[in-house]
Coordinates of C-alpha atoms and ligand atoms in Angstrom, one line a residue:
X1 CA -72.6 -32.4 48.2
X2 CA -73.4 -33.8 44.7
X3 CA -76.6 -35.8 44.4
X4 CA -76.6 -39.5 43.3
X5 CA -76.9 -38.4 39.7
X6 CA -74.0 -36.1 39.8
X7 CA -71.4 -36.8 37.0
X8 CA -67.8 -37.4 38.0
X9 CA -65.9 -35.7 35.3
X10 CA -62.6 -35.8 37.2
X11 CA -61.2 -37.9 40.0
X12 CA -57.9 -37.2 41.7
X13 CA -56.0 -39.9 43.7
X14 CA -53.0 -39.3 46.1
X15 CA -51.1 -42.5 45.7
X16 CA -48.0 -44.4 47.0
X17 CA -46.9 -47.5 45.0
X18 CA -48.4 -51.0 45.1
X19 CA -51.6 -50.2 47.2
X20 CA -52.3 -47.0 45.3
X21 CA -51.6 -48.5 41.9
X22 CA -53.8 -51.6 42.4
X23 CA -56.6 -49.3 43.7
X24 CA -56.4 -47.0 40.5
X25 CA -56.4 -50.1 38.4
X26 CA -59.7 -51.1 40.0
X27 CA -61.0 -47.7 39.9
X28 CA -60.5 -47.5 36.1
X29 CA -62.1 -50.9 35.7
X30 CA -65.1 -49.7 37.7
X31 CA -65.4 -46.5 35.7
X32 CA -65.3 -48.5 32.4
X33 CA -67.8 -51.1 33.5
X34 CA -70.2 -48.6 34.9
X35 CA -69.8 -49.9 38.5
X36 CA -68.8 -46.5 40.0
X37 CA -71.8 -44.2 40.6
X38 CA -71.6 -41.0 38.6
X39 CA -68.5 -42.3 36.7
X40 CA -67.9 -43.5 33.2
X41 CA -65.2 -44.4 30.7
X42 CA -64.9 -40.6 30.2
X43 CA -64.1 -39.8 33.7
X44 CA -60.6 -38.3 33.8
X45 CA -58.3 -39.7 36.5
X46 CA -55.2 -37.8 37.8
X47 CA -52.9 -39.6 40.1
X48 CA -50.5 -37.6 42.3
X49 CA -47.8 -40.0 43.3
X50 CA -45.4 -40.0 46.2
X51 CA -41.8 -39.3 45.3
X52 CA -40.2 -39.4 48.7
X53 CA -39.2 -43.0 48.1
X54 CA -37.0 -41.9 45.2
X55 CA -33.2 -42.2 45.3
X56 CA -30.1 -42.3 43.2
X57 CA -28.3 -45.6 42.9
X58 CA -25.5 -46.5 40.5
X59 CA -25.9 -43.1 39.0
X60 CA -29.5 -43.7 38.2
X61 CA -32.6 -41.8 39.6
X62 CA -35.1 -44.4 40.6
X63 CA -38.7 -43.4 41.4
X64 CA -40.4 -46.5 42.7
X65 CA -43.9 -45.2 43.3
X66 CA -44.2 -43.4 40.0
X67 CA -42.9 -46.5 38.2
X68 CA -45.2 -48.9 40.1
X69 CA -48.2 -46.8 39.0
X70 CA -47.0 -46.4 35.5
X71 CA -46.2 -50.1 35.0
X72 CA -49.3 -51.3 36.7
X73 CA -51.6 -49.2 34.7
X74 CA -49.6 -49.6 31.5
X75 CA -49.6 -53.4 31.9
X76 CA -45.9 -53.8 32.3
X77 CA -45.8 -54.7 36.0
X78 CA -44.6 -58.0 37.5
X79 CA -47.9 -58.9 39.1
X80 CA -46.5 -61.4 41.7
X81 CA -43.9 -59.0 42.9
X82 CA -46.1 -56.0 42.7
X83 CA -43.2 -53.7 41.5
X84 CA -40.8 -53.7 38.6
X85 CA -41.1 -55.1 35.0
X86 CA -42.7 -58.4 34.0
X87 CA -40.4 -60.9 32.4
X88 CA -37.4 -59.2 34.1
X89 CA -33.9 -60.4 33.8
X90 CA -31.1 -59.5 36.3
X91 CA -27.8 -59.5 34.4
X92 CA -26.7 -56.0 35.2
X93 CA -27.3 -56.6 38.9
X94 CA -25.1 -59.8 38.7
X95 CA -22.4 -58.0 36.8
X96 CA -22.4 -55.1 39.3
X97 CA -22.0 -57.7 42.1
X98 CA -19.1 -59.2 40.2
X99 CA -17.4 -55.9 40.4
X100 CA -18.1 -55.7 44.1
X101 CA -20.1 -52.5 43.6
X102 CA -22.3 -51.7 46.6
X103 CA -25.1 -51.7 47.5
X104 CA -25.9 -55.2 46.3
X105 CA -29.2 -55.6 48.2
X106 CA -31.1 -53.2 45.8
X107 CA -32.3 -55.1 42.7
X108 CA -32.4 -53.2 39.5
X109 CA -33.7 -55.3 36.7
X110 CA -32.4 -55.0 33.2
X111 CA -35.6 -53.9 31.7
X112 CA -36.3 -51.5 34.6
X113 CA -32.8 -50.0 34.1
X114 CA -33.8 -48.7 30.7
X115 CA -36.6 -46.6 32.4
X116 CA -34.0 -45.2 34.8
X117 CA -31.5 -44.4 32.0
X118 CA -34.2 -42.4 30.1
X119 CA -35.2 -40.6 33.3
X120 CA -31.7 -39.8 34.5
X121 CA -30.5 -38.6 31.1
X122 CA -33.6 -36.4 30.8
X123 CA -33.1 -34.9 34.3
X124 CA -29.4 -34.2 33.5
X125 CA -30.5 -32.5 30.2
X126 CA -32.5 -30.1 32.3
X127 CA -36.0 -31.5 32.2
X128 CA -38.1 -31.6 35.4
X129 CA -39.4 -34.9 36.9
X130 CA -42.9 -34.0 35.8
X131 CA -41.7 -33.6 32.2
X132 CA -39.8 -36.9 32.4
X133 CA -42.9 -38.7 33.8
X134 CA -45.0 -37.3 31.0
X135 CA -42.5 -38.6 28.5
X136 CA -42.3 -42.1 30.0
X137 CA -46.0 -42.3 30.1
X138 CA -46.1 -41.7 26.4
X139 CA -44.9 -45.2 26.1
X140 CA -46.9 -46.8 28.9
X141 CA -50.2 -45.0 28.2
X142 CA -51.4 -45.6 31.8
X143 CA -54.9 -44.1 31.1
X144 CA -54.4 -41.4 33.8
X145 CA -52.6 -38.3 34.1
X146 CA -49.7 -39.2 36.3
X147 CA -48.1 -36.3 38.3
X148 CA -45.2 -36.5 40.8
X149 CA -46.1 -34.8 44.0
X150 CA -43.1 -32.5 43.6
X151 CA -40.2 -31.9 41.1
X152 CA -38.0 -31.1 44.1
X153 CA -35.8 -33.8 45.8
X154 CA -37.7 -35.0 48.9
X155 CA -36.4 -38.2 50.5
X156 CA -37.7 -40.2 53.4
X157 CA -35.1 -41.3 55.9
X158 CA -35.6 -43.5 58.9
X159 CA -33.8 -43.3 62.2
X160 CA -33.1 -46.6 63.8
X161 CA -31.4 -47.7 67.0
X162 CA -27.6 -48.5 66.3
X163 CA -25.5 -49.5 69.3
X164 CA -22.3 -49.2 67.2
X165 CA -22.9 -45.5 66.6
X166 CA -21.7 -42.9 69.2
X167 CA -25.2 -41.4 69.2
X168 CA -26.9 -44.7 69.5
X169 CA -28.8 -44.3 66.3
X170 CA -28.3 -44.3 62.6
X171 CA -30.3 -42.6 60.0
X172 CA -30.8 -44.5 56.7
X173 CA -32.6 -44.0 53.5
X174 CA -36.2 -45.4 53.4
X175 CA -34.9 -47.9 50.7
X176 CA -32.3 -49.2 53.0
X177 CA -34.8 -49.6 55.8
X178 CA -37.3 -51.3 53.6
X179 CA -35.3 -53.3 51.2
X180 CA -32.1 -54.2 53.1
X181 CA -33.6 -54.4 56.7
X182 CA -37.1 -55.6 55.5
X183 CA -38.4 -53.1 58.1
X184 CA -37.5 -55.7 60.7
X185 CA -36.2 -53.2 63.2
X186 CA -38.4 -50.4 64.9
X187 CA -38.4 -47.1 63.1
X188 CA -37.6 -44.5 65.8
X189 CA -38.3 -41.4 63.6
X190 CA -39.4 -40.7 60.1
X191 CA -37.4 -37.7 58.7
X192 CA -38.6 -36.4 55.3
X193 CA -35.5 -34.6 54.0
X194 CA -36.2 -31.6 51.7
X195 CA -39.9 -31.6 52.3
X196 CA -40.2 -28.1 53.9
X197 CA -38.5 -26.4 50.9
X198 CA -40.5 -28.5 48.3
X199 CA -43.2 -27.1 46.2
X200 CA -46.1 -29.1 44.6
X201 CA -45.3 -30.2 41.0
X202 CA -47.2 -28.3 38.2
X203 CA -50.8 -29.3 38.0
X204 CA -50.9 -30.9 41.5
X205 CA -52.8 -28.1 43.3
X206 CA -55.2 -27.7 40.3
X207 CA -55.8 -31.5 40.2
X208 CA -56.9 -31.2 43.9
X209 CA -58.9 -28.0 43.5
X210 CA -60.6 -28.7 40.2
X211 CA -61.7 -32.2 40.9
X212 CA -65.2 -33.8 41.5
X213 CA -63.7 -36.3 44.0
X214 CA -60.4 -36.7 45.9
X215 CA -59.4 -40.2 47.0
X216 CA -56.8 -41.4 49.5
X217 CA -56.4 -44.9 48.3
X218 CA -55.2 -47.7 50.6
X219 CA -51.7 -46.4 50.6
X220 CA -49.2 -46.1 53.4
X221 CA -50.5 -43.3 55.6
X222 CA -47.0 -42.2 56.7
X223 CA -44.5 -42.7 53.9
X224 CA -46.9 -42.5 50.9
X225 CA -50.0 -40.3 51.6
X226 CA -48.3 -38.6 54.6
X227 CA -45.4 -37.4 52.5
X228 CA -47.6 -36.1 49.8
X229 CA -49.8 -34.2 52.3
X230 CA -46.6 -32.9 53.8
X231 CA -45.5 -31.0 50.7
X232 CA -46.3 -27.4 51.6
X233 CA -49.5 -26.4 50.1
X234 CA -50.9 -29.8 49.5
X235 CA -52.7 -30.4 52.8
X236 CA -54.2 -26.9 52.6
X237 CA -55.5 -27.6 49.1
X238 CA -57.1 -30.9 50.2
X239 CA -58.8 -29.1 53.1
X240 CA -60.0 -26.3 50.8
X241 CA -61.2 -28.3 47.8
X242 CA -64.9 -28.2 47.0
X243 CA -64.8 -31.9 46.1
X244 CA -65.6 -34.6 48.7
X245 CA -62.5 -36.4 50.0
X246 CA -62.7 -40.1 50.8
X247 CA -60.1 -42.5 52.0
X248 CA -59.8 -46.3 52.2
X249 CA -58.0 -48.0 55.2
X250 CA -54.7 -49.8 54.3
X251 CA -55.0 -51.4 57.8
X252 CA -57.3 -54.5 57.9
X253 CA -57.8 -56.4 60.9
X254 CA -55.2 -54.6 62.9
X255 CA -52.4 -54.9 60.5
X256 CA -51.2 -53.8 57.0
X257 CA -52.0 -56.0 54.1
X258 CA -48.5 -55.8 52.6
X259 CA -45.6 -53.5 53.4
X260 CA -44.6 -51.8 56.6
X261 CA -47.4 -49.4 57.5
X262 CA -47.5 -50.9 61.0
X263 CA -43.9 -50.0 61.6
X264 CA -44.4 -46.5 60.2
X265 CA -47.5 -45.9 62.3
X266 CA -45.7 -46.9 65.4
X267 CA -43.0 -44.4 64.7
X268 CA -45.5 -41.6 64.7
X269 CA -47.4 -42.9 67.7
X270 CA -50.6 -44.0 65.9
X271 CA -52.1 -47.2 66.9
X272 CA -52.2 -49.8 64.1
X273 CA -56.0 -49.9 63.4
X274 CA -58.3 -48.8 60.7
X275 CA -60.1 -46.3 63.2
X276 CA -56.8 -44.8 64.4
X277 CA -55.7 -44.2 60.9
X278 CA -59.0 -42.5 60.0
X279 CA -58.7 -40.4 63.1
X280 CA -55.1 -39.6 62.3
X281 CA -56.2 -38.3 58.9
X282 CA -59.2 -36.5 60.6
X283 CA -62.4 -35.1 59.5
X284 CA -62.3 -31.9 57.4
X285 CA -64.9 -30.5 59.8
X286 CA -62.2 -30.5 62.5
X287 CA -59.0 -29.7 60.9
X288 CA -58.3 -33.0 59.1
X289 CA -58.5 -34.1 55.4
X290 CA -61.4 -36.6 55.2
X291 CA -65.1 -36.4 54.5
X292 CA -65.5 -40.2 54.5
X293 CA -63.4 -43.3 55.5
X294 CA -63.9 -46.9 54.5
X295 CA -62.9 -49.7 56.8
X296 CA -62.9 -53.4 56.1
X297 CA -66.0 -55.4 57.3
X298 CA -63.5 -57.1 59.8
X299 CA -63.2 -53.7 61.4
X300 CA -66.9 -52.9 61.5
X301 CA -66.7 -52.8 65.4
X302 CA -64.6 -49.6 65.0
X303 CA -67.3 -47.5 63.3
X304 CA -68.6 -45.9 66.5
X305 CA -65.0 -44.8 67.3
X306 CA -64.8 -43.1 64.0
X307 CA -68.2 -41.5 64.4
X308 CA -66.9 -40.1 67.7
X309 CA -64.0 -38.7 65.9
X310 CA -66.4 -37.0 63.5
X311 CA -65.4 -39.2 60.5
X312 CA -68.3 -40.5 58.4
X313 CA -67.4 -44.2 58.0
X314 CA -68.7 -47.5 56.5
X315 CA -67.4 -51.1 56.6
X316 CA -67.1 -52.9 53.3
X317 CA -64.8 -55.7 52.0
X318 CA -61.4 -53.9 51.4
X319 CA -59.3 -56.7 50.0
X320 CA -58.1 -55.9 46.5
X321 CA -58.2 -59.5 45.4
X322 CA -59.2 -58.9 41.8
X323 CA -60.3 -56.0 39.6
X324 CA -64.0 -56.5 40.4
X325 CA -63.5 -56.5 44.1
X326 CA -61.3 -53.3 43.8
X327 CA -63.9 -51.7 41.5
X328 CA -66.5 -52.4 44.2
X329 CA -64.4 -50.7 46.8
X330 CA -64.0 -47.6 44.6
X331 CA -67.8 -47.7 44.0
X332 CA -68.4 -47.8 47.8
X333 CA -66.0 -45.0 48.4
X334 CA -67.8 -42.8 45.9
X335 CA -71.2 -43.7 47.3
X336 CA -70.1 -42.9 50.9
X337 CA -69.3 -39.2 50.0
X338 CA -71.7 -38.4 47.2
X339 CA -74.8 -40.3 48.3
X340 CA -74.8 -42.4 45.1
X341 CA -75.8 -46.0 45.3
X342 CA -73.1 -48.6 45.1
Ligands
GDP401 P1 -46.0 -48.9 48.5 O1 -45.5 -47.5 48.1 O2 -45.6 -49.9 47.5 O3 -45.7 -49.2 49.9 O4 -47.6 -48.8 48.3 P2 -48.7 -47.9 48.9 O5 -48.2 -46.9 49.9 O6 -49.5 -47.4 47.8 O7 -49.6 -49.0 49.6 C1 -49.1 -49.8 50.7 C2 -50.3 -50.1 51.6 O8 -51.4 -50.7 50.8 C3 -50.0 -51.0 52.7 O9 -50.1 -50.3 53.9 C4 -51.0 -52.2 52.6 O10 -51.6 -52.5 53.8 C5 -52.0 -51.6 51.6 N1 -52.7 -52.7 50.9 C6 -52.1 -53.5 50.0 N2 -53.0 -54.3 49.5 C7 -54.2 -54.1 50.1 C8 -55.5 -54.5 50.0 O11 -55.9 -55.5 49.3 N3 -56.4 -53.9 50.9 C9 -56.2 -52.9 51.6 N4 -57.1 -52.4 52.3 N5 -55.0 -52.4 51.8 C10 -54.0 -52.9 51.0
CA402 CA1 -43.6 -46.4 48.2

């Protein structure tokens, strides 16, 4: 394990959308301000983003998590919503509704549509999602290398109870579960369609193997980090990397901060607590993916449970209320697994 003076030349983060993007924004702030032990403005950050939320709508390929990371780090995000473009207008959505085109519950903003048009045209011209992402990032300059987890089509679907269906259940796309149903009904099963046949996008395995630190940010453990780790080859690469692996709990005080992690954890039978999520990821010493796990100070009473599960853990404030608070979380994560002072 590196000493406290070890230099972090490269950090790789496995990210979902809002939670991951906000964390990386704070990490970059901490690297530039010198708050992260061993890091500096020269530390190269690679973000491997979940693409299992992606879907096709109105003929457009939409990649919510890639775009949330790109817009957040490129200063184009609507900060209050946490997704989509700042100063957005919704004329195209209104016009589609006037034509009676379904679905009307998924809001595509006018500015955002330009991104999806560029992406869709490039994909249809034969470019890969990795190449498209690189092209979009030329405009946004996110300050990281942004990689999709896979160039293959992988889509999370959710099985819910449906008394009107002959089988008693319906399987709907993750976006329908989240955006139309607001995750208000229990998720019976999470099905990640296409995952078994998917391969990691170019550069993903290298970014995991050739890094000085691997971070699981406070992203959804099932439908963000879980789907990334589920791409064949990625979990093995995480288990095999020489770099320390550290995670930060998205569950604080027994619930998610935003989103639907609680519903997703229930669907896979994992208790909604910081300790249970840490134990679910597991220690690399016993078949899991973590060397360290940060929980919020509110969950400090769960540290002995994590120790029992063989996961080195510490309790620090984990609310990403502003850039400095988030940078301090990143610094504590680095310190936990490198021995550096935070
Ligand atoms: P999504 O793809 O937009 O759902 O975003 P992610 O998967 O990256 O992150 C969602 C997770 O971030 C949720 O489970 C939230 O609980 C977690 N989250 C959001 N804000 C915070 C925060 O300030 N602190 C912590 N610890 N977790 C947060
Ligand atoms: Ca997402």
